PDB file of C-alpha atoms in Angstrom:
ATOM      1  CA  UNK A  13       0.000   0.000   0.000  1.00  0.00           C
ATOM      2  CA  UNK A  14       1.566   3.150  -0.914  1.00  0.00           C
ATOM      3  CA  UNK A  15       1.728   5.583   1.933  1.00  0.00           C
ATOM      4  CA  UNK A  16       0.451   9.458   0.592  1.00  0.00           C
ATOM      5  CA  UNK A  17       2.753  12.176   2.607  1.00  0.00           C
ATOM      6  CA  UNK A  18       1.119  15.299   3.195  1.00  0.00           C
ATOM      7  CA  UNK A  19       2.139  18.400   2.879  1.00  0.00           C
ATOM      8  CA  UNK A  20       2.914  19.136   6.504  1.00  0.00           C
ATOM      9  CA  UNK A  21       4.362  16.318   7.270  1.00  0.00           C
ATOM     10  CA  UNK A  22       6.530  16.481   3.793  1.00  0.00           C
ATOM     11  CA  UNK A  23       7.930  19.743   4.954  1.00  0.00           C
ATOM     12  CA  UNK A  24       8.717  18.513   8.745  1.00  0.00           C
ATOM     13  CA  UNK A  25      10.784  16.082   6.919  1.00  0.00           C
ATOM     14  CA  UNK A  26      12.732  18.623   4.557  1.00  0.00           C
ATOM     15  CA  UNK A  27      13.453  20.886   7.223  1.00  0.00           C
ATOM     16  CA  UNK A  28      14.875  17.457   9.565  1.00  0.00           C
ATOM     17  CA  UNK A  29      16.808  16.432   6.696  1.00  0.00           C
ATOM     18  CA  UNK A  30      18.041  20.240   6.598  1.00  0.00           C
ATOM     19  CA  UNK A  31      18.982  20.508  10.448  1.00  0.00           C
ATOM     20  CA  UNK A  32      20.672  16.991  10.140  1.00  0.00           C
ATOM     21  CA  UNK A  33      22.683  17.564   7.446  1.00  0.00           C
ATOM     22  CA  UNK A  34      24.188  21.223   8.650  1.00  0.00           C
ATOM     23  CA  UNK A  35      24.891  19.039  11.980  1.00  0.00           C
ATOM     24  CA  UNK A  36      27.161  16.659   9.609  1.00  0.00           C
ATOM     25  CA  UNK A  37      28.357  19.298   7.887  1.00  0.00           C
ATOM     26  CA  UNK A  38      30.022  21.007  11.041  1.00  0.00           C
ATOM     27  CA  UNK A  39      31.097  17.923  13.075  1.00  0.00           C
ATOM     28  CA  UNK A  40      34.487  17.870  11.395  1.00  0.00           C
ATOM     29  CA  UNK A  41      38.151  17.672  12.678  1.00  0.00           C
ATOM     30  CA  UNK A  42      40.443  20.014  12.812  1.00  0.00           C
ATOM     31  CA  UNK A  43      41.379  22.146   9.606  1.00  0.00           C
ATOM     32  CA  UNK A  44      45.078  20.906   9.325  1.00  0.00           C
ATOM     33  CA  UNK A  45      45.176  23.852   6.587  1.00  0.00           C
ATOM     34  CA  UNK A  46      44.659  26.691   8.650  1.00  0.00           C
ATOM     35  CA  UNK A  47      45.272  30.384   6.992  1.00  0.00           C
ATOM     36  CA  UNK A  48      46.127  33.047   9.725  1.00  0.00           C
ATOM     37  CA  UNK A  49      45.315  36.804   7.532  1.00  0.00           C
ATOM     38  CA  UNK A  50      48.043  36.481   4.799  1.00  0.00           C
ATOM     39  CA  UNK A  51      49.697  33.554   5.859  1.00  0.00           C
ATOM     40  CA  UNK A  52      48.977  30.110   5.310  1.00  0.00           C
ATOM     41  CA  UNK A  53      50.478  26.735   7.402  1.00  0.00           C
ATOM     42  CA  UNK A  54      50.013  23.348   6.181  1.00  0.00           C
ATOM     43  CA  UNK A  55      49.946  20.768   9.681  1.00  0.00           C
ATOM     44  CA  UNK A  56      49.314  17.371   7.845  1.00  0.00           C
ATOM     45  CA  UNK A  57      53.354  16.789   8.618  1.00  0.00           C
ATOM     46  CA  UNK A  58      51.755  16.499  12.614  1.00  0.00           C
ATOM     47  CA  UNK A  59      49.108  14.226  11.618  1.00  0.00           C
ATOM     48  CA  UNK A  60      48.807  10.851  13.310  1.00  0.00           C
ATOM     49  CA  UNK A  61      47.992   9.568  16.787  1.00  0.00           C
ATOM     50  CA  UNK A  62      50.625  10.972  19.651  1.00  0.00           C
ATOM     51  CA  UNK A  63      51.222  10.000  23.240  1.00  0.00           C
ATOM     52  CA  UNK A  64      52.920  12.172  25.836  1.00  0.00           C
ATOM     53  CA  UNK A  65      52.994  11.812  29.445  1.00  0.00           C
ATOM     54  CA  UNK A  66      54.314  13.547  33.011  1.00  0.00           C
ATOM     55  CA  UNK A  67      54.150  12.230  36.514  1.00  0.00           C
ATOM     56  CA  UNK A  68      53.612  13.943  39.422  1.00  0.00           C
ATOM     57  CA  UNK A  69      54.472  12.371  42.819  1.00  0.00           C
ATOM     58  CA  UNK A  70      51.528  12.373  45.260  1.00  0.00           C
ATOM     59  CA  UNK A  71      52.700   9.749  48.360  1.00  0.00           C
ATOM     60  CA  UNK A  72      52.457   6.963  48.966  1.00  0.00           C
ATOM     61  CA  UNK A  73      50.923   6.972  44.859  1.00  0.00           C
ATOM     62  CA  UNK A  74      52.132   9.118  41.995  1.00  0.00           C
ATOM     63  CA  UNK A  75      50.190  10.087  39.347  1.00  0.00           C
ATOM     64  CA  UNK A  76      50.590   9.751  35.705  1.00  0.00           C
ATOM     65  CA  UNK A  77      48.962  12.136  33.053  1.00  0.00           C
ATOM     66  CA  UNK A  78      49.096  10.653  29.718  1.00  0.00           C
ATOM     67  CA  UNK A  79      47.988  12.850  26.752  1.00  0.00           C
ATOM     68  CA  UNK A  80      46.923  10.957  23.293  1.00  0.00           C
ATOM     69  CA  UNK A  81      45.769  13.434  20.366  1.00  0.00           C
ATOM     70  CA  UNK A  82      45.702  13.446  16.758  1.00  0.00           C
ATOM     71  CA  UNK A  83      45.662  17.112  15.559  1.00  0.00           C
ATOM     72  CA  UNK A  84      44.582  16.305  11.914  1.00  0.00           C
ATOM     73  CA  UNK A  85      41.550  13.438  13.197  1.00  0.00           C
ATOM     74  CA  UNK A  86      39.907  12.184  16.178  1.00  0.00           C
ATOM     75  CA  UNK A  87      41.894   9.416  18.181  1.00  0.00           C
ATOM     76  CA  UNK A  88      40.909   5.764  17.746  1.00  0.00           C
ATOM     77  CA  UNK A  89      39.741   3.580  20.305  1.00  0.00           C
ATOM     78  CA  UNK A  90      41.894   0.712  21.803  1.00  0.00           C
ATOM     79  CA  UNK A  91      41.260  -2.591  21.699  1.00  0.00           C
ATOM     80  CA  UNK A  92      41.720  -4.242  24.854  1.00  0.00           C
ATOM     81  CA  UNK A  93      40.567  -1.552  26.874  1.00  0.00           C
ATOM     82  CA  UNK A  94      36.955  -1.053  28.287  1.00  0.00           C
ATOM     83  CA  UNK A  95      35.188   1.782  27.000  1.00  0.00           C
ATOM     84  CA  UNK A  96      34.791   3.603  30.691  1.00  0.00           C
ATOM     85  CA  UNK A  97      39.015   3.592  30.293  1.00  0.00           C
ATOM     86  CA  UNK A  98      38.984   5.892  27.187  1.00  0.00           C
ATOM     87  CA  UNK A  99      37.120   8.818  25.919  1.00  0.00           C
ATOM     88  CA  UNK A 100      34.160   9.195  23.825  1.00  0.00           C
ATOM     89  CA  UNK A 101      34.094   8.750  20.037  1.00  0.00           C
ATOM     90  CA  UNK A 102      35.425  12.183  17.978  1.00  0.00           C
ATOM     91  CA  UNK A 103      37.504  13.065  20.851  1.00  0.00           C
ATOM     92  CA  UNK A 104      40.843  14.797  19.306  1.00  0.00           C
ATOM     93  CA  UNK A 105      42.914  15.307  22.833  1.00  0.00           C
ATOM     94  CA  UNK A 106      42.324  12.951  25.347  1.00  0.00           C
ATOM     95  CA  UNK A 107      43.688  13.068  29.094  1.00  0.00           C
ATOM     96  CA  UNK A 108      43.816  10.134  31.060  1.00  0.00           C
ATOM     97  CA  UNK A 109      45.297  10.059  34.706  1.00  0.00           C
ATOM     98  CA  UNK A 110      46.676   7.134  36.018  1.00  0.00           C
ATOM     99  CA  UNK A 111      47.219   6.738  39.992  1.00  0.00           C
ATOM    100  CA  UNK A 112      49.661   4.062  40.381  1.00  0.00           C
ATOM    101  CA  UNK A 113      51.296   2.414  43.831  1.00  0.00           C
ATOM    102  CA  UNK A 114      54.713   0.789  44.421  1.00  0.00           C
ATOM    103  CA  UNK A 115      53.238  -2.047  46.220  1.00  0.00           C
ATOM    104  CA  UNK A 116      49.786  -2.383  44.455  1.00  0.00           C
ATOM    105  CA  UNK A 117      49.342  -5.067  41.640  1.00  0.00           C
ATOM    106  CA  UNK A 118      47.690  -2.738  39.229  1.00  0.00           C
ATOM    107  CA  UNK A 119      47.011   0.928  38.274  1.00  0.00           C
ATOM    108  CA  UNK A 120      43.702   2.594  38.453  1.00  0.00           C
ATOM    109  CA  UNK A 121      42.716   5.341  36.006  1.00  0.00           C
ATOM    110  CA  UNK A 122      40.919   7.626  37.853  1.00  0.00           C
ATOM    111  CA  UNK A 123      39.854  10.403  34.873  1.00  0.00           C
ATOM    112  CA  UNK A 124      39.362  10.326  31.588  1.00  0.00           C
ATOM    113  CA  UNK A 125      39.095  13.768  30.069  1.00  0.00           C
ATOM    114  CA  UNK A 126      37.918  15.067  26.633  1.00  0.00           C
ATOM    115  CA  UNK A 127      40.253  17.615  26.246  1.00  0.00           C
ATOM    116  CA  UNK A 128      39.165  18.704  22.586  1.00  0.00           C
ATOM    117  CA  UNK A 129      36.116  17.220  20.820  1.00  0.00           C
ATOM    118  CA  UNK A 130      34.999  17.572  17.430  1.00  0.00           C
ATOM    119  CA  UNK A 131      31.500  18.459  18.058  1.00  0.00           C
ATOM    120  CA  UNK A 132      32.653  21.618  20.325  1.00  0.00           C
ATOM    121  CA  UNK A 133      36.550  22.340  18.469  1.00  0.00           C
ATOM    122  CA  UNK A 134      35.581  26.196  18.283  1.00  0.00           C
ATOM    123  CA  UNK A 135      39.123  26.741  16.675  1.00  0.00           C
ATOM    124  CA  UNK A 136      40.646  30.165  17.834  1.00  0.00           C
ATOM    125  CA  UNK A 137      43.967  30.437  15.973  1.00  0.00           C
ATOM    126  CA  UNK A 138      46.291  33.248  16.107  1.00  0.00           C
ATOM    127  CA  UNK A 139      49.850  33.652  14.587  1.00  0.00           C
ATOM    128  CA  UNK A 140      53.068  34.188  17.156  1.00  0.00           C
ATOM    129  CA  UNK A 141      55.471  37.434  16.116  1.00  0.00           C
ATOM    130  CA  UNK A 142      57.730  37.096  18.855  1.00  0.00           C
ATOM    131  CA  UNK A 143      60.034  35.963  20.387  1.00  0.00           C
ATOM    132  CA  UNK A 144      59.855  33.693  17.657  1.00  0.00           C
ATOM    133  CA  UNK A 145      57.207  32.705  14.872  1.00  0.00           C
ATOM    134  CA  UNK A 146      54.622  30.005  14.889  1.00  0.00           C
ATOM    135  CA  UNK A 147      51.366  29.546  15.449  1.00  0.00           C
ATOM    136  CA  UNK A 148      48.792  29.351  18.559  1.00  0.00           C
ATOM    137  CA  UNK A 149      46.459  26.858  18.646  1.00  0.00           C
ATOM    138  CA  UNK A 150      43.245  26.485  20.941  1.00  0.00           C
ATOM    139  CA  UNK A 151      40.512  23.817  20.825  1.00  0.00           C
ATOM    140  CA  UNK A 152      37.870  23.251  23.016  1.00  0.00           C
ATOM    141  CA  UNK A 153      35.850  20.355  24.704  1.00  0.00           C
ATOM    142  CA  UNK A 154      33.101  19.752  26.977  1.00  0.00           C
ATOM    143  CA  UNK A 155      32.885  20.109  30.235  1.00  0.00           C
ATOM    144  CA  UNK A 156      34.293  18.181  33.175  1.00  0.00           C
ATOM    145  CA  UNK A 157      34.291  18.376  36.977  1.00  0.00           C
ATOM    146  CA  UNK A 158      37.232  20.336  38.106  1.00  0.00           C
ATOM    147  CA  UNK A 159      39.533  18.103  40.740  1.00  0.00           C
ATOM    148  CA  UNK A 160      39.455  21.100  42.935  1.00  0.00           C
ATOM    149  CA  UNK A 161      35.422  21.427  43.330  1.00  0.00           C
ATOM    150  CA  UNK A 162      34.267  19.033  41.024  1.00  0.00           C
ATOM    151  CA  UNK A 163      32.490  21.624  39.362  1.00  0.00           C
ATOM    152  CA  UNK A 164      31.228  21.342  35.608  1.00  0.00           C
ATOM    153  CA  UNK A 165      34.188  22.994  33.765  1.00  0.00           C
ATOM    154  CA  UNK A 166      34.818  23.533  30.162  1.00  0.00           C
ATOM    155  CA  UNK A 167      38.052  21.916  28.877  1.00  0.00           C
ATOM    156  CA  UNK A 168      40.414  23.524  26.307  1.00  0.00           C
ATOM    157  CA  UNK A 169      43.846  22.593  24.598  1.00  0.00           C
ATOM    158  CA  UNK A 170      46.136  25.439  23.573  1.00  0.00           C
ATOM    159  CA  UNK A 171      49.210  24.260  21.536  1.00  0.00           C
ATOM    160  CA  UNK A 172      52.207  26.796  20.586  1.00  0.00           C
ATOM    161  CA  UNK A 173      53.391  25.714  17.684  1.00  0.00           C
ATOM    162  CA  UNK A 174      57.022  27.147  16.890  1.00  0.00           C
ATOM    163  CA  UNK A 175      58.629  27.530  13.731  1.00  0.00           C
ATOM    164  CA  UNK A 176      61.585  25.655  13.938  1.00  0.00           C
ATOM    165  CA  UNK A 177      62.883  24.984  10.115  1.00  0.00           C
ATOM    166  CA  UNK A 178      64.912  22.245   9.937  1.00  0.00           C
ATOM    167  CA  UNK A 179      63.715  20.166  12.988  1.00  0.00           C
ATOM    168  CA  UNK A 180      60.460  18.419  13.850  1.00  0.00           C
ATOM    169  CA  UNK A 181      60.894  17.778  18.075  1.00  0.00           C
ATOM    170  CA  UNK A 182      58.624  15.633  20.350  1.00  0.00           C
ATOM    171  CA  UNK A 183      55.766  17.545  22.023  1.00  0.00           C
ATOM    172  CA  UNK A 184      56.116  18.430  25.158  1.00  0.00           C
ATOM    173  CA  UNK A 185      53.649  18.603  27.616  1.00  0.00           C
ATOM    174  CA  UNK A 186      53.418  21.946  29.835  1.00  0.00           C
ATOM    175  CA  UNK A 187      51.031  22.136  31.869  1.00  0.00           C
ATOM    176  CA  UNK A 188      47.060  21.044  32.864  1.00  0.00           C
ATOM    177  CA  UNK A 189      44.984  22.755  35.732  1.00  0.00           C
ATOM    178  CA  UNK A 190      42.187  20.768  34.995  1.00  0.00           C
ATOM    179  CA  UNK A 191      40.816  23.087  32.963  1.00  0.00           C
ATOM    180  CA  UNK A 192      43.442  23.931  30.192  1.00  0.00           C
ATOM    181  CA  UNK A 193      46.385  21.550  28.780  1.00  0.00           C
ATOM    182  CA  UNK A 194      49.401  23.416  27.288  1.00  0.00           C
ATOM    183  CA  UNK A 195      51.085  21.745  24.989  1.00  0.00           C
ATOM    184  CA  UNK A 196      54.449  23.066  23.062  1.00  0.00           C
ATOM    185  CA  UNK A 197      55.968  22.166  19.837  1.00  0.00           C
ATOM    186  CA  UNK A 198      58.652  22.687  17.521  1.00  0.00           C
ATOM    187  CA  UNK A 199      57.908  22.240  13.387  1.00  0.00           C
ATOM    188  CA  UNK A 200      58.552  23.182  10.447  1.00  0.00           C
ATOM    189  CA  UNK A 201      54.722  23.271  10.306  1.00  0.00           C
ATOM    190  CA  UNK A 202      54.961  26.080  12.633  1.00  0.00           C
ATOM    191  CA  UNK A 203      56.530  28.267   9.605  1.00  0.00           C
ATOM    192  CA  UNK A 204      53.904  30.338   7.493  1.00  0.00           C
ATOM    193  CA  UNK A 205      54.503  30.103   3.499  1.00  0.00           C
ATOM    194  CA  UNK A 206      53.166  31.560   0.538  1.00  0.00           C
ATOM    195  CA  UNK A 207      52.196  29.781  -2.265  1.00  0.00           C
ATOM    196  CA  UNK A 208      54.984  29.607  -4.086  1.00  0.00           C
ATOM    197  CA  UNK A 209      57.646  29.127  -1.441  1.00  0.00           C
ATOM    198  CA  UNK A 210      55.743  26.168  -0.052  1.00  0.00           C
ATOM    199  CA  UNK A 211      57.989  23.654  -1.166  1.00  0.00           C
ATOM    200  CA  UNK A 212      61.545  25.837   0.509  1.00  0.00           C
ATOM    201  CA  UNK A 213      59.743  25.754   3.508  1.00  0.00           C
ATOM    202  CA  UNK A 214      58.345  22.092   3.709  1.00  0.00           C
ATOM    203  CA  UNK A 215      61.845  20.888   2.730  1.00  0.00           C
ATOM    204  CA  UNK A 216      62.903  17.492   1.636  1.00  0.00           C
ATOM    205  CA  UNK A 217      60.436  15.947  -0.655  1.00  0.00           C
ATOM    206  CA  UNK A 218      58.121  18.290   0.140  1.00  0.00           C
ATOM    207  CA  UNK A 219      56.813  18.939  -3.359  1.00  0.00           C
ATOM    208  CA  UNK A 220      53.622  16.534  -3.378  1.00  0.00           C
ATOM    209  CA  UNK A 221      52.355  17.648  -0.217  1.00  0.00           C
ATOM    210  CA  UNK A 222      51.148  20.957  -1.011  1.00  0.00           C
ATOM    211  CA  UNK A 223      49.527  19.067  -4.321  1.00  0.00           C
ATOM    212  CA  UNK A 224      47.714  17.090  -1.765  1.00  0.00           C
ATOM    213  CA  UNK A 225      46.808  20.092   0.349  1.00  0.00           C
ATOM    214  CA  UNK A 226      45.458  21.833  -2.119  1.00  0.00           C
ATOM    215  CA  UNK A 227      43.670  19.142  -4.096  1.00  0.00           C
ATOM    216  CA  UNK A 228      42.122  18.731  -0.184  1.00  0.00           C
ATOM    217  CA  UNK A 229      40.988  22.607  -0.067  1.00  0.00           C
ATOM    218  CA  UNK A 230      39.367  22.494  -4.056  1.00  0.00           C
ATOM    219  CA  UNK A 231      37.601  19.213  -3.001  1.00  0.00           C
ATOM    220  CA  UNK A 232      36.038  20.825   0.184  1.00  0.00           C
ATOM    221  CA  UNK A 233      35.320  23.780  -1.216  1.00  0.00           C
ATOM    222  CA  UNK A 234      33.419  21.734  -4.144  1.00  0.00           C
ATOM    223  CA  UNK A 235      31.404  19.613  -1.543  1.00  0.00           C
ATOM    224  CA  UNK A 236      30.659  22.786   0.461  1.00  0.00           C
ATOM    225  CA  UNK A 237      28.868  24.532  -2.423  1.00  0.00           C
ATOM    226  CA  UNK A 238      27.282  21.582  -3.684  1.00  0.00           C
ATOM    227  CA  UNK A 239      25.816  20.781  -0.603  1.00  0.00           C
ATOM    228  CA  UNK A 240      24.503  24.563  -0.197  1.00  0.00           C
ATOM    229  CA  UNK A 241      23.313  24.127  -3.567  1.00  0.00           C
ATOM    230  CA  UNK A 242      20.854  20.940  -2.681  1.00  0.00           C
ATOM    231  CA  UNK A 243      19.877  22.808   1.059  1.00  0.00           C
ATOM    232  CA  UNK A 244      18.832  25.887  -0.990  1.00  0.00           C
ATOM    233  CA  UNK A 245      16.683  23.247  -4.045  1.00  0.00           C
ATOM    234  CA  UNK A 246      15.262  21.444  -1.220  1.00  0.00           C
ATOM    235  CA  UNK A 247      14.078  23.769   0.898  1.00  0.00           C
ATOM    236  CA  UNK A 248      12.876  26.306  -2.566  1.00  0.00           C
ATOM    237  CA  UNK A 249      10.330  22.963  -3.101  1.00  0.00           C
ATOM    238  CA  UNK A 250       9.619  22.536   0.779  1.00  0.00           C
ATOM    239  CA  UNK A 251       8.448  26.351   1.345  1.00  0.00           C
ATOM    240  CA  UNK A 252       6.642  26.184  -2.428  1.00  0.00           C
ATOM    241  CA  UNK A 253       4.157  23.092  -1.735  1.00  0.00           C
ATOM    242  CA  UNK A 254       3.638  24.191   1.581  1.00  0.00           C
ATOM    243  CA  UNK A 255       2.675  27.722   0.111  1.00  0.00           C
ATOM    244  CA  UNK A 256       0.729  26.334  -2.544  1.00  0.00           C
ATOM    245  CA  UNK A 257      -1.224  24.159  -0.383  1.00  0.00           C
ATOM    246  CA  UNK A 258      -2.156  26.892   2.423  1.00  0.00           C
ATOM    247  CA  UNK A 259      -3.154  29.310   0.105  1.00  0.00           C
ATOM    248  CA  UNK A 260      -4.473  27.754  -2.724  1.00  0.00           C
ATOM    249  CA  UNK A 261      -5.306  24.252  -1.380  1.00  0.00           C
ATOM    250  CA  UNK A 262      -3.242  22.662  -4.136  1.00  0.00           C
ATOM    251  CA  UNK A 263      -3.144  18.915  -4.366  1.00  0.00           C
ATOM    252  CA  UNK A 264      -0.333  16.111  -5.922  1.00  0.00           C
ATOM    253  CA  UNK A 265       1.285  17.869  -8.885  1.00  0.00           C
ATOM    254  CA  UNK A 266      -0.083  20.927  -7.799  1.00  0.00           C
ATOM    255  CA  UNK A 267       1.985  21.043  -5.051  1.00  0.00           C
ATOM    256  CA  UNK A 268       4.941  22.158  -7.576  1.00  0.00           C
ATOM    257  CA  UNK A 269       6.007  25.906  -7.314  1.00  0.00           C
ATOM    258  CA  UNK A 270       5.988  27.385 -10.474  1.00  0.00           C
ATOM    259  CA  UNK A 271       5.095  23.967 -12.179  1.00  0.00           C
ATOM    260  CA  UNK A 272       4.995  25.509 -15.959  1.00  0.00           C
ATOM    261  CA  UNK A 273       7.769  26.776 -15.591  1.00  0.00           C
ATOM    262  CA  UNK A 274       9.752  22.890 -14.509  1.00  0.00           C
ATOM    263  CA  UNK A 275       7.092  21.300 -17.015  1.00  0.00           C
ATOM    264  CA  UNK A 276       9.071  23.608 -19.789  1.00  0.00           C
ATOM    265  CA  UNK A 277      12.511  22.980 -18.955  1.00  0.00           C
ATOM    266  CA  UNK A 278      13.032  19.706 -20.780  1.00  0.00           C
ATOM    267  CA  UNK A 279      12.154  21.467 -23.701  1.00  0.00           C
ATOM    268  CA  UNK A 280      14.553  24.393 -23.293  1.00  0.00           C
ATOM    269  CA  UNK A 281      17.403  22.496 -23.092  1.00  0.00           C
ATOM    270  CA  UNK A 282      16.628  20.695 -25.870  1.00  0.00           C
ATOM    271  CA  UNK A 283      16.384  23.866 -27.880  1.00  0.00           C
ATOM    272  CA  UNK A 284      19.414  25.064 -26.466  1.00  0.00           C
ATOM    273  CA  UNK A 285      21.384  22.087 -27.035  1.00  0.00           C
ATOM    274  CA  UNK A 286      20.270  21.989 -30.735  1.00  0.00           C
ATOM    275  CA  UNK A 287      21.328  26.140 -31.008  1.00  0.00           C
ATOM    276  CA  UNK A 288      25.014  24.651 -29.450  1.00  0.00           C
ATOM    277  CA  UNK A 289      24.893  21.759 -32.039  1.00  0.00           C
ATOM    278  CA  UNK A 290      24.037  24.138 -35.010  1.00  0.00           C
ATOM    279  CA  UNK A 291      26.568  26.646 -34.013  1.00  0.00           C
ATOM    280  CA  UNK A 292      29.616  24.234 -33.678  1.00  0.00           C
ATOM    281  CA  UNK A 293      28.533  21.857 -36.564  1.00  0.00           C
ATOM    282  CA  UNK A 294      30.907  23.208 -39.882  1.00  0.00           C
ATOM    283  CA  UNK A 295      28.642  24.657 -42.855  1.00  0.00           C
ATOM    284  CA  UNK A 296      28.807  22.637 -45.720  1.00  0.00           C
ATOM    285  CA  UNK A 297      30.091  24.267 -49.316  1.00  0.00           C
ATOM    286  CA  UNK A 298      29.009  23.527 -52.840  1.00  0.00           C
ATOM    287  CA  UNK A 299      31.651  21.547 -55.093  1.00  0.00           C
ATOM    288  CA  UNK A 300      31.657  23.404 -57.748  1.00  0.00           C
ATOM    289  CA  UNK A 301      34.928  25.887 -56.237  1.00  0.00           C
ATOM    290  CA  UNK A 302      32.575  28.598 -56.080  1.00  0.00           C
ATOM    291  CA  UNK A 303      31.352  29.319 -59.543  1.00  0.00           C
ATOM    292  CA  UNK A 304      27.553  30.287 -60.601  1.00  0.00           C
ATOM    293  CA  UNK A 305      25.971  27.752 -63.171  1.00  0.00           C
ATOM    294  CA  UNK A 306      24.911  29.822 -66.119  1.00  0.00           C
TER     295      UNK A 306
END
């Protein structure tokens, strides 16, 4: 039995399909492409998963903070390890503290934090002048109870990002008050470039990269006004039947704004395609080398 959708309930379901698919749209990682006002950075050198850790010494126990964070992606889960022991799915910086004892058999993780998620990034970046360039990094996350208080906090990661031309270091973990993790790090991703001095600055084999990068940017930008393009079509028909049913009462094909004019389209491209066809297609001349039959 074929189920008849009407008009109300067809529009409900355009304007879901609408709010779903801008949700989509912005859950995304991190821009690894970022342009600060004239300068651009290309970060896919830092992609990848990365661990760092520091322990502070809280007798008879010490605890560990261990830091895992892709910069380009969200992390992975683990196998092996139950999901209370790791965060959420599209979680970008993770922090999980381990209390461990001399003369216990195991160690207990007592937090997990979502440092940075995808669904709340909020990316504030800002270039660094001085003392030295690079780049300034902050992400956000959801909230968490602070270890102070235990009151609902809202987490953030700011990296520093230093331009540092012919080395790539580890990063180094600065600091975390349970509300902020500082994180430093030395790149050649830290150092701006402009189009054409991409490859000097990438060094090495550098010279596919920036293909990639910008094959990456074209691509986005192509889905991007694509997708605007089908929002705008789909929601022109949504408000149209629901107008032409409220005021007019319309019914099935009725329902069509501005259905003459859709009914005539087929036919206008045909005619234009045959004008295109005509124009292109190479006139034919007589044999006779141009001269008049008398």
């Amino acid at each position: 039995m074929a189920v008849r959708w009407s008009p109300a309930a067809l529009l409900f379901a355009l304007i879901h399909l609408y709010t779903a698919l801008l949700a989509l749209a912005a859950d995304e990682p991190f821009d690894c492409h970022p342009t600060v006002g004239p300068a651009k950075y290309d970060l896919t050198s830092l992609k990848g998963e990365h661990t760092m850790s520091r322990t502070r010494e809280t007798p008879p126990s010490s605890m560990e903070d261990i830091v895992t964070f892709d910069l380009c992606a969200e992390i992975q889960k683990k196998d092996g390890v139950p999901d209370v022991d790791q965060c959420p799915s599209g979680t970008q910086f993770c922090l999980t503290q381990v209390n461990k004892k001399a003369d216990a058999g195991d160690d207990r993780v007592v937090a997990v934090i979502p440092i940075a998620q995808i669904s709340t990034l909020s990316p504030d970046i800002t270039d660094i002048t001085s003392p030295s360039k690079g780049l300034s990094i902050t992400l956000h996350g959801s909230e968490y109870p602070h270890p102070t208080n235990t009151t609902p906090t809202a987490q953030s990661m700011h990296l520093t990002l230093l331009c540092d031309p012919d080395h790539t270091g580890d990063p180094k973990f600065i600091s975390y008050d349970g509300t902020r993790l500082e994180i430093e790090w030395s790149s050649s991703a830290g150092c701006p470039f402009s189009d054409d001095k991409h490859e000097d600055n990438k060094g090495g084999d550098g010279d596919s990269e920036p293909d990639k990068g910008t094959e990456e940017s074209v691509g986005s930008g192509i889905g991007w006004f694509f997708l605007v393009l089908l929002l705008a079509f789909v929601a022109y028909f949504g408000v149209g039947a629901y107008y032409n049913y409220s005021t007019y009462g319309a019914r099935g094909a009725d329902l069509i704004p501005h259905r003459d004019f859709w009914r005539e389209v087929p036919y206008m491209l045909s005619d234009v395609a045959s004008h295109l066809c005509s124009s292109v297609r190479p006139r034919r001349t007589g044999g006779r080398g141009g001269y008049i039959a008398v």
